[in-house]
PDB file of C-alpha atoms in Angstrom:
ATOM      1  CA  UNK A  93      60.479   6.919  70.059  1.00 86.00           C
ATOM      2  CA  UNK A  94      61.850   5.871  66.621  1.00 94.00           C
ATOM      3  CA  UNK A  95      60.125   3.194  64.575  1.00 95.00           C
ATOM      4  CA  UNK A  96      61.740   3.961  61.222  1.00 96.00           C
ATOM      5  CA  UNK A  97      64.862   5.561  60.858  1.00 97.00           C
ATOM      6  CA  UNK A  98      67.028   6.624  57.375  1.00 97.00           C
ATOM      7  CA  UNK A  99      70.323   6.743  56.816  1.00 96.00           C
ATOM      8  CA  UNK A 100      71.765   8.665  54.002  1.00 95.00           C
ATOM      9  CA  UNK A 101      74.663   7.607  52.375  1.00 94.00           C
ATOM     10  CA  UNK A 102      76.785   9.165  50.456  1.00 89.00           C
ATOM     11  CA  UNK A 103      79.339   6.421  49.731  1.00 86.00           C
ATOM     12  CA  UNK A 104      82.216   9.316  51.070  1.00 83.00           C
ATOM     13  CA  UNK A 105      84.741   8.418  53.522  1.00 83.00           C
ATOM     14  CA  UNK A 106      82.205   9.202  56.092  1.00 85.00           C
ATOM     15  CA  UNK A 107      79.804   6.074  55.334  1.00 91.00           C
ATOM     16  CA  UNK A 108      80.790   3.843  58.148  1.00 92.00           C
ATOM     17  CA  UNK A 109      80.277   6.162  60.973  1.00 93.00           C
ATOM     18  CA  UNK A 110      76.715   7.608  59.589  1.00 94.00           C
ATOM     19  CA  UNK A 111      76.065   3.824  59.637  1.00 94.00           C
ATOM     20  CA  UNK A 112      77.288   2.946  63.047  1.00 93.00           C
ATOM     21  CA  UNK A 113      74.985   6.000  64.290  1.00 94.00           C
ATOM     22  CA  UNK A 114      72.257   4.794  62.724  1.00 95.00           C
ATOM     23  CA  UNK A 115      72.070   1.113  63.551  1.00 95.00           C
ATOM     24  CA  UNK A 116      73.456   2.151  67.526  1.00 94.00           C
ATOM     25  CA  UNK A 117      69.810   4.271  66.947  1.00 95.00           C
ATOM     26  CA  UNK A 118      67.695   1.549  65.239  1.00 94.00           C
ATOM     27  CA  UNK A 119      69.153  -1.146  67.806  1.00 93.00           C
ATOM     28  CA  UNK A 120      68.029   1.023  71.056  1.00 93.00           C
ATOM     29  CA  UNK A 121      64.806   1.909  69.893  1.00 94.00           C
ATOM     30  CA  UNK A 122      63.930  -1.575  68.286  1.00 92.00           C
ATOM     31  CA  UNK A 123      63.677   0.691  64.952  1.00 94.00           C
ATOM     32  CA  UNK A 124      63.806  -0.574  61.221  1.00 94.00           C
ATOM     33  CA  UNK A 125      66.568   1.291  59.630  1.00 95.00           C
ATOM     34  CA  UNK A 126      65.853   1.919  55.689  1.00 96.00           C
ATOM     35  CA  UNK A 127      69.586   2.732  53.902  1.00 96.00           C
ATOM     36  CA  UNK A 128      69.330   5.440  51.228  1.00 96.00           C
ATOM     37  CA  UNK A 129      71.407   6.904  48.408  1.00 94.00           C
ATOM     38  CA  UNK A 130      70.416   9.510  45.667  1.00 93.00           C
ATOM     39  CA  UNK A 131      72.401   8.942  42.188  1.00 89.00           C
ATOM     40  CA  UNK A 132      73.283  11.329  40.108  1.00 77.00           C
ATOM     41  CA  UNK A 133      76.067  11.032  36.443  1.00 66.00           C
ATOM     42  CA  UNK A 134      79.372  10.866  38.287  1.00 58.00           C
ATOM     43  CA  UNK A 135      81.940  14.320  37.123  1.00 53.00           C
ATOM     44  CA  UNK A 136      84.624  11.572  36.904  1.00 56.00           C
ATOM     45  CA  UNK A 137      82.189   9.317  35.016  1.00 56.00           C
ATOM     46  CA  UNK A 138      84.323   6.100  33.597  1.00 54.00           C
ATOM     47  CA  UNK A 139      84.622   6.730  29.722  1.00 50.00           C
ATOM     48  CA  UNK A 140      83.290   3.456  28.507  1.00 56.00           C
ATOM     49  CA  UNK A 141      80.351   4.549  30.491  1.00 54.00           C
ATOM     50  CA  UNK A 142      79.570   6.852  27.905  1.00 53.00           C
ATOM     51  CA  UNK A 143      78.648   4.063  25.464  1.00 57.00           C
ATOM     52  CA  UNK A 144      75.282   3.343  27.647  1.00 58.00           C
ATOM     53  CA  UNK A 145      72.188   5.004  26.515  1.00 60.00           C
ATOM     54  CA  UNK A 146      70.984   7.120  28.978  1.00 65.00           C
ATOM     55  CA  UNK A 147      68.386   4.824  30.739  1.00 74.00           C
ATOM     56  CA  UNK A 148      70.897   2.032  31.135  1.00 79.00           C
ATOM     57  CA  UNK A 149      73.405   4.436  32.623  1.00 75.00           C
ATOM     58  CA  UNK A 150      71.023   5.161  34.836  1.00 78.00           C
ATOM     59  CA  UNK A 151      70.081   1.548  35.382  1.00 84.00           C
ATOM     60  CA  UNK A 152      74.090   0.733  36.121  1.00 80.00           C
ATOM     61  CA  UNK A 153      74.311   3.759  38.190  1.00 82.00           C
ATOM     62  CA  UNK A 154      71.041   2.499  40.546  1.00 87.00           C
ATOM     63  CA  UNK A 155      72.244  -0.829  40.605  1.00 89.00           C
ATOM     64  CA  UNK A 156      75.420  -0.323  41.673  1.00 88.00           C
ATOM     65  CA  UNK A 157      74.467   1.673  44.399  1.00 90.00           C
ATOM     66  CA  UNK A 158      71.916  -0.934  45.802  1.00 91.00           C
ATOM     67  CA  UNK A 159      74.893  -3.774  45.763  1.00 91.00           C
ATOM     68  CA  UNK A 160      76.512  -1.290  47.920  1.00 88.00           C
ATOM     69  CA  UNK A 161      74.033  -0.285  49.639  1.00 92.00           C
ATOM     70  CA  UNK A 162      73.335  -4.200  50.498  1.00 89.00           C
ATOM     71  CA  UNK A 163      77.021  -4.736  51.774  1.00 89.00           C
ATOM     72  CA  UNK A 164      77.595  -2.109  53.823  1.00 89.00           C
ATOM     73  CA  UNK A 165      74.018  -3.718  55.190  1.00 87.00           C
ATOM     74  CA  UNK A 166      75.534  -6.773  55.319  1.00 86.00           C
ATOM     75  CA  UNK A 167      78.580  -5.474  58.103  1.00 84.00           C
ATOM     76  CA  UNK A 168      76.031  -4.823  60.884  1.00 84.00           C
ATOM     77  CA  UNK A 169      76.370  -7.424  63.686  1.00 73.00           C
ATOM     78  CA  UNK A 170      72.929  -7.319  63.730  1.00 72.00           C
ATOM     79  CA  UNK A 171      69.729  -7.349  61.472  1.00 69.00           C
ATOM     80  CA  UNK A 172      67.396  -4.138  61.344  1.00 76.00           C
ATOM     81  CA  UNK A 173      64.467  -4.508  59.222  1.00 75.00           C
ATOM     82  CA  UNK A 174      64.530  -1.795  56.950  1.00 87.00           C
ATOM     83  CA  UNK A 175      64.293  -1.328  53.503  1.00 92.00           C
ATOM     84  CA  UNK A 176      67.587  -0.089  50.522  1.00 93.00           C
ATOM     85  CA  UNK A 177      65.964   2.825  48.670  1.00 96.00           C
ATOM     86  CA  UNK A 178      68.141   4.174  45.714  1.00 95.00           C
ATOM     87  CA  UNK A 179      66.903   7.432  43.910  1.00 93.00           C
ATOM     88  CA  UNK A 180      68.047   9.289  40.630  1.00 90.00           C
ATOM     89  CA  UNK A 181      68.060  13.036  41.453  1.00 89.00           C
ATOM     90  CA  UNK A 182      69.464  15.831  43.835  1.00 90.00           C
ATOM     91  CA  UNK A 183      70.787  14.359  46.970  1.00 91.00           C
ATOM     92  CA  UNK A 184      68.701  16.584  49.435  1.00 94.00           C
ATOM     93  CA  UNK A 185      65.388  16.023  47.045  1.00 95.00           C
ATOM     94  CA  UNK A 186      66.361  11.918  47.622  1.00 95.00           C
ATOM     95  CA  UNK A 187      66.465  11.922  51.315  1.00 96.00           C
ATOM     96  CA  UNK A 188      63.591  13.838  51.958  1.00 98.00           C
ATOM     97  CA  UNK A 189      61.357  11.685  49.660  1.00 97.00           C
ATOM     98  CA  UNK A 190      62.247   8.524  50.355  1.00 98.00           C
ATOM     99  CA  UNK A 191      61.864   9.741  54.385  1.00 98.00           C
ATOM    100  CA  UNK A 192      58.259  11.018  53.281  1.00 98.00           C
ATOM    101  CA  UNK A 193      57.456   7.662  51.299  1.00 97.00           C
ATOM    102  CA  UNK A 194      58.537   5.955  54.641  1.00 97.00           C
ATOM    103  CA  UNK A 195      56.956   7.641  57.165  1.00 97.00           C
ATOM    104  CA  UNK A 196      60.461   7.904  59.043  1.00 98.00           C
ATOM    105  CA  UNK A 197      60.868   9.065  62.287  1.00 96.00           C
ATOM    106  CA  UNK A 198      64.629  10.207  61.551  1.00 98.00           C
ATOM    107  CA  UNK A 199      67.021  11.021  59.081  1.00 98.00           C
ATOM    108  CA  UNK A 200      70.847   9.984  60.360  1.00 97.00           C
ATOM    109  CA  UNK A 201      72.949  11.640  57.446  1.00 95.00           C
ATOM    110  CA  UNK A 202      76.931  12.958  57.185  1.00 91.00           C
ATOM    111  CA  UNK A 203      77.801  16.385  57.270  1.00 86.00           C
ATOM    112  CA  UNK A 204      79.739  18.408  54.866  1.00 70.00           C
ATOM    113  CA  UNK A 205      82.810  20.814  55.719  1.00 50.00           C
ATOM    114  CA  UNK A 206      81.896  24.634  54.853  1.00 48.00           C
ATOM    115  CA  UNK A 207      84.288  25.594  52.631  1.00 48.00           C
ATOM    116  CA  UNK A 208      83.219  29.159  50.831  1.00 48.00           C
ATOM    117  CA  UNK A 209      81.118  26.761  47.936  1.00 48.00           C
ATOM    118  CA  UNK A 210      79.342  24.987  51.121  1.00 52.00           C
ATOM    119  CA  UNK A 211      78.460  28.279  52.038  1.00 50.00           C
ATOM    120  CA  UNK A 212      77.151  29.991  49.100  1.00 47.00           C
ATOM    121  CA  UNK A 213      75.535  26.958  47.579  1.00 51.00           C
ATOM    122  CA  UNK A 214      74.140  25.256  50.977  1.00 56.00           C
ATOM    123  CA  UNK A 215      74.830  21.846  52.059  1.00 86.00           C
ATOM    124  CA  UNK A 216      72.858  18.847  51.560  1.00 90.00           C
ATOM    125  CA  UNK A 217      72.752  18.325  54.900  1.00 91.00           C
ATOM    126  CA  UNK A 218      71.562  21.624  55.658  1.00 91.00           C
ATOM    127  CA  UNK A 219      68.590  21.184  53.127  1.00 92.00           C
ATOM    128  CA  UNK A 220      67.555  18.277  54.827  1.00 94.00           C
ATOM    129  CA  UNK A 221      67.868  19.612  57.724  1.00 94.00           C
ATOM    130  CA  UNK A 222      65.551  22.540  56.474  1.00 94.00           C
ATOM    131  CA  UNK A 223      63.053  20.971  54.502  1.00 96.00           C
ATOM    132  CA  UNK A 224      62.649  17.553  55.814  1.00 97.00           C
ATOM    133  CA  UNK A 225      59.565  16.058  57.975  1.00 96.00           C
ATOM    134  CA  UNK A 226      60.673  15.144  60.425  1.00 98.00           C
ATOM    135  CA  UNK A 227      63.539  15.662  62.615  1.00 97.00           C
ATOM    136  CA  UNK A 228      66.981  14.833  61.552  1.00 97.00           C
ATOM    137  CA  UNK A 229      70.482  13.897  62.945  1.00 96.00           C
ATOM    138  CA  UNK A 230      73.901  15.437  61.275  1.00 93.00           C
ATOM    139  CA  UNK A 231      76.438  13.210  62.400  1.00 92.00           C
ATOM    140  CA  UNK A 232      79.995  15.213  62.495  1.00 87.00           C
ATOM    141  CA  UNK A 233      83.447  12.587  62.920  1.00 81.00           C
ATOM    142  CA  UNK A 234      85.367  12.785  65.676  1.00 79.00           C
ATOM    143  CA  UNK A 235      86.980  16.358  66.651  1.00 76.00           C
ATOM    144  CA  UNK A 236      90.419  14.745  66.509  1.00 72.00           C
ATOM    145  CA  UNK A 237      89.766  13.161  62.589  1.00 55.00           C
ATOM    146  CA  UNK A 238      88.568  16.835  61.555  1.00 50.00           C
ATOM    147  CA  UNK A 239      91.730  18.331  63.045  1.00 49.00           C
TER     148      UNK A 239
END
C-alpha cells in the first residue's frame, strides 16, 4: 500500500516515537523511509551564532539538522532506503512540499498539545493534515505519558 513514507522529525522529545512508528510501517510495507526536518532561526539562538552572516547561519542550521537526521537514521535496526530532506522554512509548508516532491504515500508526524496558542493558530500537524496531498498519520504519545 505504501511505497514512500515521509517521517517529519522536529528534534522534540517525541521524535523517537515518530521515527519508530514510521520505520515499522516502512518495514511492514517494504517502503522507502524518507526523513524530513524544517529549519528556521531558533528563538534561543546562542550569541556566537549572531556573528554568522544570514547565509552562513542558514547553511549551519541545515548542516546540523542533516547531521541529526543521519544520526537518527543510524539508530534504526534495518536499512530503509530513503533520503534525508532538510529545508529552511515553515514546518508545515516544508513537510507538504517535500511530500509532494518525493510523491510520498504517507506522512508520519508527531502531535502537539492544544494549549490556547495552538487552538488559535493551529498546529503544524493540523496544517499538514489539512494541506498534504497524501495520507497523514499523527503519532500521539502513549496515554500514560500524556498524563
